[in-house]
């Protein structure tokens, strides 16, 4: 993209840093106003798409350090810009704000010339940008404020070569110019896809309940509320919001509908996929529903495994790293905006965009299609360690039976004493599994209690797993292994019970994919017990993919 | 220090380090003009935590001159 760089200081070095675009800098850095005013100047022959005007405050005041002269110079410069903008309506003029450091020693009753000049420029430029559709404010003073004048300016570079900015300041400005040119030459992202638990709020609604979530106006939970506020601002700029979350829809919507601190409402999202389907598949479905390309999606999730799944299966989706320090969530959102969603302006149409996509999505039917989940799982290097619970596992096992709601077949709550009694009666009855993958160790996340009910019969009293590792078919492989062990011990019949609760839909989808069971009992609440003949066949049909290490009693 | 210095100068000039030697000189290397010289000074100051006095800069013309200045300082 062709750009011109006009300034009252030396910007040759800055222009060299704006890589990937064709730049023009007038000869002699005092010449910028003349070039603007003269239709025959080389600037216009160059025909830039964008003209950056970077005005240095100290240079503007050189020789004009009293209010009358300074303010009339401000008016004159803005006037030249306005004249040029009117003559070249197809060219965008990005004009800097003005930063005027102290001109010298002064008292506390000084006339505040620097501030008056800054303010005159700010107000004049704001009015200009309102009058002229092709004039924009490039708020370079904000950059100076972010980094501090001491870091942004350099006296040495000034006296050596009329380079006003320090190396860092110049690089920051260059990045800003590249960002603007990039936003003008490529379409920004359109849709921000958000996870819920530990992303929009702290905690896991399926485990902690609505009241247990960290989300508040002040204090610790405020980081999530502030994050949500900024997301709402992004939506108001025309970014489409969507949700992809592994959750029970009822739990998730309960937060939206009842949590008093929620900033984002259901209606702020154009579409959602709240289910236990792998996220890449959900993203494909969202793209189809919203009729958006996957390359216009930015996917934000606190879970590195989910991010990796999306990166590996859908490389066209942008997947930023999630801040490890969640107090930085507000800044994280600002960075997302700068890097992926930045646009020079937003229209009424942009602001209404979510509503129109919401309508599209409601018309579109939900779809599912085959994904390459197997490849993704194979790439995780998952390692399952399964063995009988030892004495020092008892507390953790009891805690998991108390707390786990989602992947839990029977939701039987046990105390430490009860767990200990089970394992004393039969050391192989209480099994615990830990799961590690290339991102780290998830610790002990899965518990099975298998009761022997006869010489050749057993029942699965408890099978639960933490939500940290759900959606990866680890449960299939673990049960498959347990079945083999039981068969080797002479068991031919295994009973599996599913007792539905409001929260355990993930367990339901697991029992529904077991193969060959005969229903032997049913409850009015929808509970079922199946008996599987495991002498020759396994109820588990998915092939194992993880490395499984079985410990001994 | 020599290797780091060449890397810093090369980065400032946006040329490969392999194209520079200690005897590379302002004016001889295409990208190394008087403007680039200022950026080299800034990059070296930042990379080595040094302040090259403005009086010295005029007499520095080669990578070796920078190395000598840094060496005297150390």
CSV table of C-alpha atoms in Angstrom, one decimal, chain A residues 292-483:
chain,number,residue,atom,x,y,z
A,292,UNK,CA,-18.2,-16.8,7.8
A,293,UNK,CA,-14.8,-18.1,6.8
A,294,UNK,CA,-12.8,-19.9,9.5
A,295,UNK,CA,-10.0,-17.5,8.6
A,296,UNK,CA,-12.1,-14.7,10.1
A,297,UNK,CA,-12.3,-16.4,13.5
A,298,UNK,CA,-10.2,-15.7,16.6
A,299,UNK,CA,-10.6,-18.4,19.2
A,300,UNK,CA,-9.9,-17.6,22.9
A,301,UNK,CA,-9.7,-20.5,25.3
A,302,UNK,CA,-7.8,-20.8,28.6
A,303,UNK,CA,-7.1,-24.5,28.0
A,304,UNK,CA,-3.9,-25.2,26.0
A,305,UNK,CA,-5.2,-28.6,24.9
A,306,UNK,CA,-8.2,-27.0,23.3
A,307,UNK,CA,-6.1,-24.3,21.7
A,308,UNK,CA,-3.8,-27.0,20.2
A,309,UNK,CA,-6.7,-29.0,19.0
A,310,UNK,CA,-8.0,-26.0,17.0
A,311,UNK,CA,-4.5,-25.0,15.8
A,312,UNK,CA,-3.8,-28.4,14.5
A,313,UNK,CA,-7.1,-29.2,12.9
A,314,UNK,CA,-8.1,-25.7,11.7
A,315,UNK,CA,-4.9,-23.8,11.0
A,316,UNK,CA,-6.9,-21.0,9.4
A,317,UNK,CA,-8.4,-20.0,12.8
A,318,UNK,CA,-6.3,-17.5,14.7
A,319,UNK,CA,-5.6,-18.9,18.2
A,320,UNK,CA,-3.8,-16.4,20.5
A,321,UNK,CA,-2.1,-17.6,23.7
A,322,UNK,CA,-4.2,-17.0,26.8
A,323,UNK,CA,-2.5,-14.9,29.5
A,324,UNK,CA,-1.1,-17.1,32.2
A,325,UNK,CA,-1.6,-14.1,34.6
A,326,UNK,CA,-5.3,-13.5,34.4
A,327,UNK,CA,-5.0,-10.1,35.9
A,328,UNK,CA,-3.8,-9.2,32.4
A,329,UNK,CA,-7.1,-10.2,30.8
A,330,UNK,CA,-8.2,-6.6,30.1
A,331,UNK,CA,-4.9,-5.8,28.4
A,332,UNK,CA,-5.2,-9.1,26.6
A,333,UNK,CA,-8.4,-8.0,25.0
A,334,UNK,CA,-6.9,-4.7,24.0
A,335,UNK,CA,-4.1,-6.5,22.3
A,336,UNK,CA,-6.6,-8.8,20.5
A,337,UNK,CA,-8.3,-5.7,19.2
A,338,UNK,CA,-5.1,-4.1,18.1
A,339,UNK,CA,-3.7,-7.2,16.4
A,340,UNK,CA,-6.8,-8.8,14.9
A,341,UNK,CA,-9.9,-6.6,14.9
A,342,UNK,CA,-8.5,-3.0,14.4
A,343,UNK,CA,-10.4,-0.9,11.9
A,344,UNK,CA,-10.2,2.8,11.2
A,345,UNK,CA,-13.9,3.3,11.9
A,346,UNK,CA,-17.1,1.5,12.6
A,347,UNK,CA,-20.4,2.1,10.9
A,348,UNK,CA,-23.9,1.7,12.1
A,349,UNK,CA,-24.0,-1.4,10.0
A,350,UNK,CA,-21.0,-2.8,11.9
A,351,UNK,CA,-22.6,-2.1,15.2
A,352,UNK,CA,-25.7,-4.0,14.1
A,353,UNK,CA,-23.7,-6.9,12.7
A,354,UNK,CA,-24.3,-9.3,15.6
A,355,UNK,CA,-28.0,-9.0,15.2
A,356,UNK,CA,-27.9,-9.9,11.5
A,357,UNK,CA,-25.6,-12.8,12.1
A,358,UNK,CA,-27.8,-14.0,14.9
A,359,UNK,CA,-30.7,-14.1,12.5
A,360,UNK,CA,-28.5,-16.0,9.9
A,361,UNK,CA,-27.5,-18.5,12.6
A,362,UNK,CA,-31.0,-19.1,13.6
A,363,UNK,CA,-32.0,-19.9,10.1
A,364,UNK,CA,-29.1,-22.2,9.5
A,365,UNK,CA,-29.6,-25.8,10.7
A,366,UNK,CA,-27.0,-27.4,13.0
A,367,UNK,CA,-24.7,-29.6,11.2
A,368,UNK,CA,-22.1,-32.1,12.1
A,369,UNK,CA,-19.5,-33.6,9.9
A,370,UNK,CA,-16.5,-35.9,10.4
A,371,UNK,CA,-13.4,-34.3,11.8
A,372,UNK,CA,-9.9,-35.5,12.3
A,373,UNK,CA,-10.2,-35.8,16.1
A,374,UNK,CA,-8.2,-39.0,15.9
A,375,UNK,CA,-5.2,-37.2,14.5
A,376,UNK,CA,-5.4,-34.5,17.2
A,377,UNK,CA,-5.7,-37.0,20.0
A,378,UNK,CA,-2.8,-39.0,18.7
A,379,UNK,CA,-0.7,-35.8,18.7
A,380,UNK,CA,-1.3,-35.1,22.4
A,381,UNK,CA,1.0,-37.8,23.6
A,382,UNK,CA,-1.5,-38.7,26.4
A,383,UNK,CA,-0.2,-41.0,29.1
A,384,UNK,CA,-2.7,-42.7,31.5
A,385,UNK,CA,-1.5,-44.3,34.7
A,386,UNK,CA,-4.1,-46.6,36.2
A,387,UNK,CA,-3.8,-48.5,39.4
A,388,UNK,CA,-5.4,-49.4,42.7
A,389,UNK,CA,-5.9,-46.5,45.1
A,390,UNK,CA,-3.2,-46.5,47.8
A,391,UNK,CA,-3.6,-45.2,51.2
A,392,UNK,CA,-2.4,-41.7,50.3
A,393,UNK,CA,-4.9,-41.5,47.4
A,394,UNK,CA,-8.0,-42.0,49.7
A,395,UNK,CA,-8.5,-38.3,50.4
A,396,UNK,CA,-8.3,-37.3,46.8
A,397,UNK,CA,-10.6,-40.1,45.7
A,398,UNK,CA,-13.2,-39.2,48.3
A,399,UNK,CA,-12.9,-35.5,47.2
A,400,UNK,CA,-13.4,-36.5,43.6
A,401,UNK,CA,-16.6,-38.5,44.5
A,402,UNK,CA,-17.8,-35.4,46.4
A,403,UNK,CA,-17.1,-32.8,43.8
A,404,UNK,CA,-17.4,-34.3,40.4
A,405,UNK,CA,-20.7,-33.6,38.7
A,406,UNK,CA,-20.3,-33.8,35.0
A,407,UNK,CA,-18.6,-37.0,34.0
A,408,UNK,CA,-20.0,-39.1,36.8
A,409,UNK,CA,-22.1,-42.2,36.0
A,410,UNK,CA,-23.7,-42.7,39.4
A,411,UNK,CA,-22.9,-39.6,41.4
A,412,UNK,CA,-22.5,-41.6,44.6
A,413,UNK,CA,-20.8,-39.4,47.2
A,414,UNK,CA,-18.3,-41.2,49.5
A,415,UNK,CA,-16.4,-40.2,52.6
A,416,UNK,CA,-12.7,-41.0,53.1
A,417,UNK,CA,-13.8,-43.7,55.6
A,418,UNK,CA,-16.0,-45.4,53.1
A,419,UNK,CA,-13.4,-45.3,50.4
A,420,UNK,CA,-10.8,-46.7,52.8
A,421,UNK,CA,-13.3,-49.5,53.8
A,422,UNK,CA,-13.8,-50.4,50.1
A,423,UNK,CA,-10.1,-50.8,49.4
A,424,UNK,CA,-9.4,-52.7,52.6
A,425,UNK,CA,-12.2,-55.2,51.7
A,426,UNK,CA,-10.8,-55.6,48.1
A,427,UNK,CA,-7.6,-53.8,47.2
A,428,UNK,CA,-8.4,-53.9,43.5
A,429,UNK,CA,-11.9,-52.4,43.9
A,430,UNK,CA,-10.9,-48.7,44.0
A,431,UNK,CA,-8.9,-47.6,40.9
A,432,UNK,CA,-7.5,-44.2,40.3
A,433,UNK,CA,-6.0,-42.9,37.1
A,434,UNK,CA,-3.8,-39.9,36.4
A,435,UNK,CA,-3.5,-38.4,33.0
A,436,UNK,CA,-0.5,-36.5,31.5
A,437,UNK,CA,0.0,-35.1,28.1
A,438,UNK,CA,2.6,-33.0,26.3
A,439,UNK,CA,1.3,-29.9,28.1
A,440,UNK,CA,1.8,-31.3,31.5
A,441,UNK,CA,0.4,-33.6,34.2
A,442,UNK,CA,-3.3,-33.2,35.1
A,443,UNK,CA,-2.8,-35.3,38.2
A,444,UNK,CA,-5.3,-37.9,39.5
A,445,UNK,CA,-8.4,-37.1,37.6
A,446,UNK,CA,-10.4,-40.4,37.3
A,447,UNK,CA,-11.8,-42.8,39.8
A,448,UNK,CA,-13.5,-46.2,39.3
A,449,UNK,CA,-15.0,-48.4,42.0
A,450,UNK,CA,-15.6,-51.9,40.8
A,451,UNK,CA,-17.4,-54.3,43.2
A,452,UNK,CA,-17.2,-58.0,42.7
A,453,UNK,CA,-20.7,-59.3,43.1
A,454,UNK,CA,-20.0,-63.0,42.5
A,455,UNK,CA,-17.4,-65.4,41.3
A,456,UNK,CA,-17.9,-64.3,37.7
A,457,UNK,CA,-19.8,-61.0,38.1
A,458,UNK,CA,-18.9,-57.4,38.9
A,459,UNK,CA,-20.6,-54.0,38.9
A,460,UNK,CA,-19.3,-50.6,38.1
A,461,UNK,CA,-20.3,-48.7,41.3
A,462,UNK,CA,-18.6,-45.5,40.4
A,463,UNK,CA,-16.9,-44.1,37.3
A,464,UNK,CA,-16.0,-40.5,37.3
A,465,UNK,CA,-13.6,-38.1,35.7
A,466,UNK,CA,-12.6,-34.5,36.2
A,467,UNK,CA,-13.8,-32.1,33.5
A,468,UNK,CA,-10.1,-31.2,32.9
A,469,UNK,CA,-9.7,-34.2,30.7
A,470,UNK,CA,-13.2,-34.6,29.3
A,471,UNK,CA,-13.8,-34.9,25.6
A,472,UNK,CA,-10.7,-36.9,24.9
A,473,UNK,CA,-12.1,-40.5,25.0
A,474,UNK,CA,-9.8,-41.3,27.9
A,475,UNK,CA,-12.8,-42.8,29.7
A,476,UNK,CA,-13.2,-45.3,26.9
A,477,UNK,CA,-9.7,-46.5,27.0
A,478,UNK,CA,-9.8,-46.8,30.8
A,479,UNK,CA,-13.0,-48.8,30.9
A,480,UNK,CA,-11.6,-51.0,28.1
A,481,UNK,CA,-8.6,-51.8,30.1
A,482,UNK,CA,-10.6,-52.5,33.3
A,483,UNK,CA,-12.8,-54.9,31.3
